[in-house]
């Protein structure tokens, strides 16, 4: 699965990189509630897609978590990760890594990276507020 191509196809189709606009245009409802240590999750039930976000996230964290959950909605539309974890030996890590890559590809465009190619990963991390490991993932 080429995540970069999926992000580019999606942003071209919907003409936005905003995870909020994408969710709206794709008919995915967003809800916020107290989730304890859970940052967010995606679910699809009876063909209705929704993303639930922890109401205690910072603005920047919420944006990343929403983009991550959109990755699940687009790439793993019918995946039931709780079922996988409970009933199979299949690891959900592959799907979480793909969703992280989708999120950071969505939030940091190729154009942005080209304009800031003289900056280090640490500088880009500080500039955008995303963990340096995500910046490194985006640059791979």
Tab-separated table of N, CA and C in Angstrom:
chain	number	residue	atom	x	y	z
A	1	UNK	N	0.842	-1.172	0.000
A	1	UNK	CA	0.000	0.000	0.000
A	1	UNK	C	0.892	1.243	0.000
A	2	UNK	N	0.724	2.087	-0.996
A	2	UNK	CA	1.504	3.311	-1.072
A	2	UNK	C	0.695	4.447	-0.436
A	3	UNK	N	1.001	4.725	0.805
A	3	UNK	CA	0.250	5.712	1.576
A	3	UNK	C	0.358	7.097	0.951
A	4	UNK	N	1.546	7.450	0.471
A	4	UNK	CA	1.737	8.769	-0.151
A	4	UNK	C	0.754	8.957	-1.307
A	5	UNK	N	0.615	7.943	-2.160
A	5	UNK	CA	-0.305	8.041	-3.299
A	5	UNK	C	-1.758	8.152	-2.839
A	6	UNK	N	-2.110	7.444	-1.775
A	6	UNK	CA	-3.474	7.520	-1.243
A	6	UNK	C	-3.766	8.927	-0.744
A	7	UNK	N	-2.813	9.522	-0.035
A	7	UNK	CA	-2.990	10.893	0.460
A	7	UNK	C	-3.113	11.857	-0.722
A	8	UNK	N	-2.238	11.723	-1.699
A	8	UNK	CA	-2.283	12.631	-2.856
A	8	UNK	C	-3.594	12.496	-3.628
A	9	UNK	N	-4.077	11.265	-3.821
A	9	UNK	CA	-5.360	11.042	-4.494
A	9	UNK	C	-6.505	11.675	-3.707
A	10	UNK	N	-6.476	11.492	-2.396
A	10	UNK	CA	-7.543	12.015	-1.532
A	10	UNK	C	-7.553	13.542	-1.539
A	11	UNK	N	-6.377	14.149	-1.389
A	11	UNK	CA	-6.317	15.618	-1.346
A	11	UNK	C	-6.660	16.224	-2.704
A	12	UNK	N	-6.319	15.530	-3.760
A	12	UNK	CA	-6.670	16.022	-5.101
A	12	UNK	C	-8.189	15.931	-5.318
A	13	UNK	N	-8.772	14.822	-4.907
A	13	UNK	CA	-10.215	14.623	-5.082
A	13	UNK	C	-11.023	15.648	-4.293
A	14	UNK	N	-10.648	15.885	-3.041
A	14	UNK	CA	-11.422	16.777	-2.170
A	14	UNK	C	-10.888	18.204	-2.114
A	15	UNK	N	-9.739	18.428	-2.755
A	15	UNK	CA	-9.133	19.766	-2.852
A	15	UNK	C	-8.869	20.405	-1.484
A	16	UNK	N	-8.412	19.606	-0.538
A	16	UNK	CA	-8.043	20.117	0.786
A	16	UNK	C	-7.103	19.146	1.480
A	17	UNK	N	-6.278	19.686	2.369
A	17	UNK	CA	-5.424	18.882	3.231
A	17	UNK	C	-5.910	18.969	4.681
A	18	UNK	N	-6.957	19.712	4.913
A	18	UNK	CA	-7.500	19.876	6.262
A	18	UNK	C	-8.249	18.614	6.674
A	19	UNK	N	-7.846	17.990	7.779
A	19	UNK	CA	-8.568	16.795	8.211
A	19	UNK	C	-10.022	17.101	8.593
A	20	UNK	N	-10.290	18.306	9.073
A	20	UNK	CA	-11.650	18.689	9.432
A	20	UNK	C	-12.527	18.784	8.189
A	21	UNK	N	-12.005	19.438	7.147
A	21	UNK	CA	-12.752	19.558	5.898
A	21	UNK	C	-12.922	18.195	5.241
A	22	UNK	N	-11.877	17.371	5.263
A	22	UNK	CA	-11.980	16.032	4.677
A	22	UNK	C	-13.069	15.217	5.353
A	23	UNK	N	-13.089	15.211	6.673
A	23	UNK	CA	-14.111	14.455	7.399
A	23	UNK	C	-15.504	14.934	6.997
A	24	UNK	N	-15.675	16.246	6.936
A	24	UNK	CA	-16.963	16.813	6.557
A	24	UNK	C	-17.350	16.401	5.136
A	25	UNK	N	-16.439	16.560	4.198
A	25	UNK	CA	-16.722	16.232	2.803
A	25	UNK	C	-16.961	14.738	2.590
A	26	UNK	N	-16.378	13.910	3.433
A	26	UNK	CA	-16.546	12.464	3.319
A	26	UNK	C	-17.737	11.953	4.132
A	27	UNK	N	-18.428	12.848	4.817
A	27	UNK	CA	-19.595	12.449	5.586
A	27	UNK	C	-19.264	11.687	6.859
A	28	UNK	N	-18.077	11.945	7.411
A	28	UNK	CA	-17.659	11.290	8.651
A	28	UNK	C	-17.909	12.258	9.793
A	29	UNK	N	-18.745	11.850	10.730
A	29	UNK	CA	-19.040	12.748	11.855
A	29	UNK	C	-17.907	12.693	12.872
A	30	UNK	N	-17.685	13.831	13.523
A	30	UNK	CA	-16.652	13.956	14.544
A	30	UNK	C	-17.345	14.255	15.870
A	31	UNK	N	-16.977	13.489	16.885
A	31	UNK	CA	-17.524	13.692	18.223
A	31	UNK	C	-16.361	13.849	19.192
A	32	UNK	N	-16.571	14.609	20.227
A	32	UNK	CA	-15.556	14.798	21.270
A	32	UNK	C	-16.161	14.401	22.604
A	33	UNK	N	-15.417	13.608	23.349
A	33	UNK	CA	-15.872	13.238	24.681
A	33	UNK	C	-14.684	12.813	25.538
A	34	UNK	N	-14.936	12.602	26.798
A	34	UNK	CA	-13.898	12.175	27.741
A	34	UNK	C	-13.560	10.711	27.434
A	35	UNK	N	-12.298	10.458	27.090
A	35	UNK	CA	-11.866	9.101	26.748
A	35	UNK	C	-10.725	8.603	27.630
A	36	UNK	N	-10.435	9.313	28.697
A	36	UNK	CA	-9.333	8.892	29.559
A	36	UNK	C	-8.009	8.973	28.819
A	37	UNK	N	-7.304	7.853	28.723
A	37	UNK	CA	-5.996	7.842	28.062
A	37	UNK	C	-6.087	7.594	26.560
A	38	UNK	N	-7.277	7.293	26.061
A	38	UNK	CA	-7.468	7.057	24.626
A	38	UNK	C	-7.556	8.403	23.923
A	39	UNK	N	-6.753	8.558	22.869
A	39	UNK	CA	-6.720	9.840	22.152
A	39	UNK	C	-7.863	9.966	21.153
A	40	UNK	N	-8.301	8.865	20.597
A	40	UNK	CA	-9.395	8.884	19.638
A	40	UNK	C	-9.577	7.525	19.006
A	41	UNK	N	-10.675	7.362	18.279
A	41	UNK	CA	-10.888	6.121	17.538
A	41	UNK	C	-11.863	6.349	16.387
A	42	UNK	N	-11.787	5.445	15.428
A	42	UNK	CA	-12.664	5.447	14.254
A	42	UNK	C	-13.581	4.246	14.360
A	43	UNK	N	-14.828	4.421	13.996
A	43	UNK	CA	-15.730	3.269	13.947
A	43	UNK	C	-16.688	3.419	12.774
A	44	UNK	N	-17.128	2.262	12.310
A	44	UNK	CA	-18.123	2.221	11.238
A	44	UNK	C	-19.155	1.176	11.641
A	45	UNK	N	-20.375	1.633	11.782
A	45	UNK	CA	-21.445	0.736	12.175
A	45	UNK	C	-22.660	1.059	11.325
A	46	UNK	N	-23.233	0.045	10.720
A	46	UNK	CA	-24.384	0.229	9.838
A	46	UNK	C	-24.087	1.261	8.746
A	47	UNK	N	-22.892	1.173	8.187
A	47	UNK	CA	-22.404	2.046	7.108
A	47	UNK	C	-22.266	3.514	7.525
A	48	UNK	N	-22.325	3.792	8.803
A	48	UNK	CA	-22.148	5.153	9.307
A	48	UNK	C	-20.753	5.253	9.911
A	49	UNK	N	-19.964	6.192	9.372
A	49	UNK	CA	-18.588	6.380	9.839
A	49	UNK	C	-18.546	7.525	10.838
A	50	UNK	N	-17.779	7.291	11.903
A	50	UNK	CA	-17.588	8.372	12.871
A	50	UNK	C	-16.201	8.285	13.485
A	51	UNK	N	-15.736	9.440	13.902
A	51	UNK	CA	-14.465	9.538	14.617
A	51	UNK	C	-14.764	10.198	15.953
A	52	UNK	N	-14.270	9.577	17.006
A	52	UNK	CA	-14.441	10.120	18.349
A	52	UNK	C	-13.073	10.565	18.845
A	53	UNK	N	-12.994	11.811	19.269
A	53	UNK	CA	-11.745	12.400	19.748
A	53	UNK	C	-11.843	12.698	21.234
A	54	UNK	N	-10.739	12.540	21.921
A	54	UNK	CA	-10.678	12.889	23.334
A	54	UNK	C	-10.813	14.402	23.457
A	55	UNK	N	-11.728	14.857	24.276
A	55	UNK	CA	-11.988	16.294	24.413
A	55	UNK	C	-10.859	17.030	25.137
A	56	UNK	N	-9.893	16.300	25.674
A	56	UNK	CA	-8.793	16.933	26.409
A	56	UNK	C	-7.524	17.116	25.578
A	57	UNK	N	-7.600	16.873	24.286
A	57	UNK	CA	-6.429	17.038	23.431
A	57	UNK	C	-6.147	18.513	23.162
A	58	UNK	N	-4.877	18.836	22.976
A	58	UNK	CA	-4.537	20.182	22.524
A	58	UNK	C	-5.005	20.317	21.080
A	59	UNK	N	-5.063	21.533	20.592
A	59	UNK	CA	-5.498	21.776	19.205
A	59	UNK	C	-4.614	21.017	18.213
A	60	UNK	N	-3.307	21.057	18.411
A	60	UNK	CA	-2.373	20.391	17.512
A	60	UNK	C	-2.510	18.868	17.588
A	61	UNK	N	-2.645	18.350	18.814
A	61	UNK	CA	-2.817	16.905	18.980
A	61	UNK	C	-4.132	16.442	18.368
A	62	UNK	N	-5.186	17.239	18.542
A	62	UNK	CA	-6.481	16.870	17.965
A	62	UNK	C	-6.381	16.782	16.444
A	63	UNK	N	-5.704	17.730	15.842
A	63	UNK	CA	-5.542	17.742	14.383
A	63	UNK	C	-4.817	16.481	13.911
A	64	UNK	N	-3.745	16.086	14.628
A	64	UNK	CA	-3.016	14.884	14.245
A	64	UNK	C	-3.864	13.632	14.461
A	65	UNK	N	-4.535	13.533	15.601
A	65	UNK	CA	-5.352	12.351	15.889
A	65	UNK	C	-6.480	12.236	14.869
A	66	UNK	N	-7.094	13.346	14.516
A	66	UNK	CA	-8.148	13.318	13.496
A	66	UNK	C	-7.587	12.830	12.167
A	67	UNK	N	-6.429	13.334	11.770
A	67	UNK	CA	-5.801	12.885	10.518
A	67	UNK	C	-5.472	11.387	10.585
A	68	UNK	N	-4.992	10.928	11.724
A	68	UNK	CA	-4.681	9.513	11.934
A	68	UNK	C	-5.948	8.664	11.776
A	69	UNK	N	-7.028	9.081	12.412
A	69	UNK	CA	-8.277	8.319	12.336
A	69	UNK	C	-8.874	8.377	10.930
A	70	UNK	N	-8.678	9.485	10.218
A	70	UNK	CA	-9.088	9.539	8.807
A	70	UNK	C	-8.316	8.512	7.985
A	71	UNK	N	-7.043	8.324	8.344
A	71	UNK	CA	-6.256	7.284	7.677
A	71	UNK	C	-6.918	5.927	7.822
A	72	UNK	N	-7.395	5.624	9.023
A	72	UNK	CA	-8.121	4.366	9.216
A	72	UNK	C	-9.399	4.344	8.379
A	73	UNK	N	-10.136	5.450	8.377
A	73	UNK	CA	-11.402	5.509	7.647
A	73	UNK	C	-11.204	5.298	6.154
A	74	UNK	N	-10.082	5.761	5.627
A	74	UNK	CA	-9.826	5.658	4.186
A	74	UNK	C	-9.136	4.338	3.831
A	75	UNK	N	-8.141	3.959	4.606
A	75	UNK	CA	-7.336	2.782	4.247
A	75	UNK	C	-7.810	1.484	4.892
A	76	UNK	N	-8.484	1.596	6.034
A	76	UNK	CA	-8.901	0.405	6.782
A	76	UNK	C	-10.390	0.517	7.127
A	77	UNK	N	-11.159	0.865	6.130
A	77	UNK	CA	-12.557	1.249	6.318
A	77	UNK	C	-13.372	0.262	7.154
A	78	UNK	N	-13.195	-1.022	6.919
A	78	UNK	CA	-14.013	-2.019	7.603
A	78	UNK	C	-13.253	-2.813	8.656
A	79	UNK	N	-12.084	-2.340	9.018
A	79	UNK	CA	-11.258	-3.064	9.976
A	79	UNK	C	-11.798	-2.912	11.387
A	80	UNK	N	-11.919	-4.029	12.070
A	80	UNK	CA	-12.374	-4.028	13.454
A	80	UNK	C	-11.178	-4.394	14.327
A	81	UNK	N	-10.405	-3.391	14.748
A	81	UNK	CA	-9.178	-3.691	15.499
A	81	UNK	C	-9.440	-4.355	16.844
A	82	UNK	N	-10.501	-3.987	17.587
A	82	UNK	CA	-10.730	-4.733	18.831
A	82	UNK	C	-10.952	-6.227	18.572
A	83	UNK	N	-11.666	-6.563	17.485
A	83	UNK	CA	-11.875	-7.970	17.150
A	83	UNK	C	-10.550	-8.644	16.820
A	84	UNK	N	-9.709	-7.971	16.019
A	84	UNK	CA	-8.404	-8.541	15.668
A	84	UNK	C	-7.574	-8.839	16.905
A	85	UNK	N	-7.560	-7.903	17.827
A	85	UNK	CA	-6.739	-8.063	19.022
A	85	UNK	C	-7.268	-9.188	19.917
A	86	UNK	N	-8.579	-9.316	20.017
A	86	UNK	CA	-9.183	-10.298	20.911
A	86	UNK	C	-9.182	-11.706	20.316
A	87	UNK	N	-9.392	-11.818	19.006
A	87	UNK	CA	-9.698	-13.122	18.418
A	87	UNK	C	-8.669	-13.663	17.436
A	88	UNK	N	-7.645	-12.914	17.122
A	88	UNK	CA	-6.649	-13.403	16.175
A	88	UNK	C	-5.256	-13.114	16.706
A	89	UNK	N	-4.281	-13.654	16.036
A	89	UNK	CA	-2.891	-13.381	16.391
A	89	UNK	C	-2.333	-12.238	15.560
A	90	UNK	N	-3.198	-11.591	14.776
A	90	UNK	CA	-2.763	-10.544	13.866
A	90	UNK	C	-2.459	-9.266	14.633
A	91	UNK	N	-1.348	-8.652	14.332
A	91	UNK	CA	-0.942	-7.422	15.011
A	91	UNK	C	-1.613	-6.212	14.384
A	92	UNK	N	-2.084	-5.300	15.215
A	92	UNK	CA	-2.668	-4.063	14.701
A	92	UNK	C	-1.599	-3.011	14.428
A	93	UNK	N	-0.339	-3.283	14.784
A	93	UNK	CA	0.729	-2.298	14.615
A	93	UNK	C	0.880	-1.842	13.174
A	94	UNK	N	0.748	-2.756	12.223
A	94	UNK	CA	0.852	-2.399	10.805
A	94	UNK	C	-0.171	-1.315	10.462
A	95	UNK	N	-1.387	-1.484	10.931
A	95	UNK	CA	-2.447	-0.522	10.631
A	95	UNK	C	-2.220	0.813	11.342
A	96	UNK	N	-1.719	0.765	12.556
A	96	UNK	CA	-1.426	1.997	13.288
A	96	UNK	C	-0.288	2.763	12.617
A	97	UNK	N	0.737	2.046	12.151
A	97	UNK	CA	1.845	2.695	11.444
A	97	UNK	C	1.372	3.322	10.145
A	98	UNK	N	0.507	2.623	9.412
A	98	UNK	CA	-0.031	3.187	8.169
A	98	UNK	C	-0.868	4.433	8.450
A	99	UNK	N	-1.649	4.401	9.516
A	99	UNK	CA	-2.478	5.566	9.862
A	99	UNK	C	-1.607	6.742	10.294
A	100	UNK	N	-0.526	6.467	11.020
A	100	UNK	CA	0.412	7.541	11.388
A	100	UNK	C	1.042	8.151	10.145
A	101	UNK	N	1.453	7.305	9.221
A	101	UNK	CA	2.058	7.796	7.986
A	101	UNK	C	1.046	8.602	7.181
A	102	UNK	N	-0.192	8.119	7.105
A	102	UNK	CA	-1.239	8.861	6.408
A	102	UNK	C	-1.389	10.250	7.027
A	103	UNK	N	-1.458	10.298	8.348
A	103	UNK	CA	-1.672	11.574	9.050
A	103	UNK	C	-0.560	12.564	8.761
A	104	UNK	N	0.670	12.127	8.890
A	104	UNK	CA	1.780	13.065	8.717
A	104	UNK	C	1.959	13.442	7.248
A	105	UNK	N	1.638	12.533	6.331
A	105	UNK	CA	1.663	12.856	4.895
A	105	UNK	C	0.581	13.888	4.576
A	106	UNK	N	-0.565	13.749	5.200
A	106	UNK	CA	-1.663	14.695	4.983
A	106	UNK	C	-1.320	16.072	5.537
A	107	UNK	N	-0.757	16.100	6.730
A	107	UNK	CA	-0.527	17.365	7.431
A	107	UNK	C	0.706	18.121	6.959
A	108	UNK	N	1.669	17.410	6.362
A	108	UNK	CA	2.886	18.074	5.878
A	108	UNK	C	3.027	17.780	4.384
A	109	UNK	N	2.769	18.759	3.581
A	109	UNK	CA	2.797	18.577	2.126
A	109	UNK	C	4.226	18.516	1.592
A	110	UNK	N	4.352	17.961	0.403
A	110	UNK	CA	5.646	17.945	-0.285
A	110	UNK	C	6.150	19.372	-0.499
A	111	UNK	N	5.234	20.280	-0.799
A	111	UNK	CA	5.598	21.676	-1.045
A	111	UNK	C	6.204	22.309	0.210
A	112	UNK	N	5.614	22.026	1.350
A	112	UNK	CA	6.151	22.555	2.606
A	112	UNK	C	7.572	22.043	2.821
A	113	UNK	N	7.771	20.754	2.613
A	113	UNK	CA	9.106	20.170	2.813
A	113	UNK	C	10.122	20.771	1.842
A	114	UNK	N	9.701	20.994	0.628
A	114	UNK	CA	10.605	21.587	-0.365
A	114	UNK	C	10.990	23.008	0.049
A	115	UNK	N	10.021	23.772	0.542
A	115	UNK	CA	10.291	25.149	0.967
A	115	UNK	C	11.177	25.214	2.208
A	116	UNK	N	11.200	24.149	2.990
A	116	UNK	CA	11.943	24.141	4.254
A	116	UNK	C	13.029	23.075	4.282
A	117	UNK	N	13.571	22.747	3.117
A	117	UNK	CA	14.559	21.666	3.045
A	117	UNK	C	15.866	21.987	3.769
A	118	UNK	N	16.103	23.255	4.047
A	118	UNK	CA	17.323	23.631	4.760
A	118	UNK	C	17.190	23.429	6.270
A	119	UNK	N	15.986	23.138	6.751
A	119	UNK	CA	15.755	22.949	8.183
A	119	UNK	C	16.017	21.503	8.598
A	120	UNK	N	16.413	21.316	9.844
A	120	UNK	CA	16.603	19.967	10.389
A	120	UNK	C	15.242	19.408	10.801
A	121	UNK	N	15.217	18.094	11.058
A	121	UNK	CA	13.973	17.481	11.520
A	121	UNK	C	13.547	18.082	12.862
A	122	UNK	N	14.508	18.384	13.702
A	122	UNK	CA	14.192	18.997	14.999
A	122	UNK	C	13.552	20.366	14.804
A	123	UNK	N	14.074	21.154	13.880
A	123	UNK	CA	13.520	22.486	13.628
A	123	UNK	C	12.103	22.391	13.061
A	124	UNK	N	11.891	21.465	12.133
A	124	UNK	CA	10.554	21.290	11.557
A	124	UNK	C	9.588	20.809	12.642
A	125	UNK	N	10.065	19.918	13.496
A	125	UNK	CA	9.259	19.414	14.602
A	125	UNK	C	8.798	20.555	15.502
A	126	UNK	N	9.719	21.418	15.859
A	126	UNK	CA	9.379	22.562	16.716
A	126	UNK	C	8.448	23.538	16.002
A	127	UNK	N	8.681	23.740	14.728
A	127	UNK	CA	7.886	24.675	13.942
A	127	UNK	C	6.425	24.219	13.856
A	128	UNK	N	6.232	22.911	13.632
A	128	UNK	CA	4.883	22.396	13.406
A	128	UNK	C	4.227	21.807	14.655
A	129	UNK	N	5.039	21.492	15.654
A	129	UNK	CA	4.482	20.937	16.882
A	129	UNK	C	4.227	19.446	16.859
A	130	UNK	N	4.834	18.737	15.905
A	130	UNK	CA	4.704	17.282	15.844
A	130	UNK	C	6.002	16.653	16.316
A	131	UNK	N	5.888	15.487	16.924
A	131	UNK	CA	7.064	14.797	17.447
A	131	UNK	C	8.077	14.571	16.324
A	132	UNK	N	9.343	14.688	16.660
A	132	UNK	CA	10.412	14.554	15.677
A	132	UNK	C	10.365	13.203	14.954
A	133	UNK	N	9.954	12.146	15.662
A	133	UNK	CA	9.871	10.821	15.024
A	133	UNK	C	8.850	10.829	13.874
A	134	UNK	N	7.799	11.643	13.990
A	134	UNK	CA	6.823	11.755	12.899
A	134	UNK	C	7.403	12.516	11.713
A	135	UNK	N	8.211	13.507	11.994
A	135	UNK	CA	8.879	14.252	10.913
A	135	UNK	C	9.829	13.313	10.173
A	136	UNK	N	10.570	12.522	10.908
A	136	UNK	CA	11.485	11.552	10.285
A	136	UNK	C	10.717	10.534	9.453
A	137	UNK	N	9.571	10.088	9.960
A	137	UNK	CA	8.713	9.165	9.207
A	137	UNK	C	8.276	9.797	7.902
A	138	UNK	N	7.901	11.072	7.946
A	138	UNK	CA	7.436	11.788	6.751
A	138	UNK	C	8.560	11.943	5.726
A	139	UNK	N	9.790	12.088	6.194
A	139	UNK	CA	10.914	12.305	5.289
A	139	UNK	C	11.452	11.024	4.663
A	140	UNK	N	11.042	9.882	5.161
A	140	UNK	CA	11.550	8.603	4.611
A	140	UNK	C	11.022	8.361	3.214
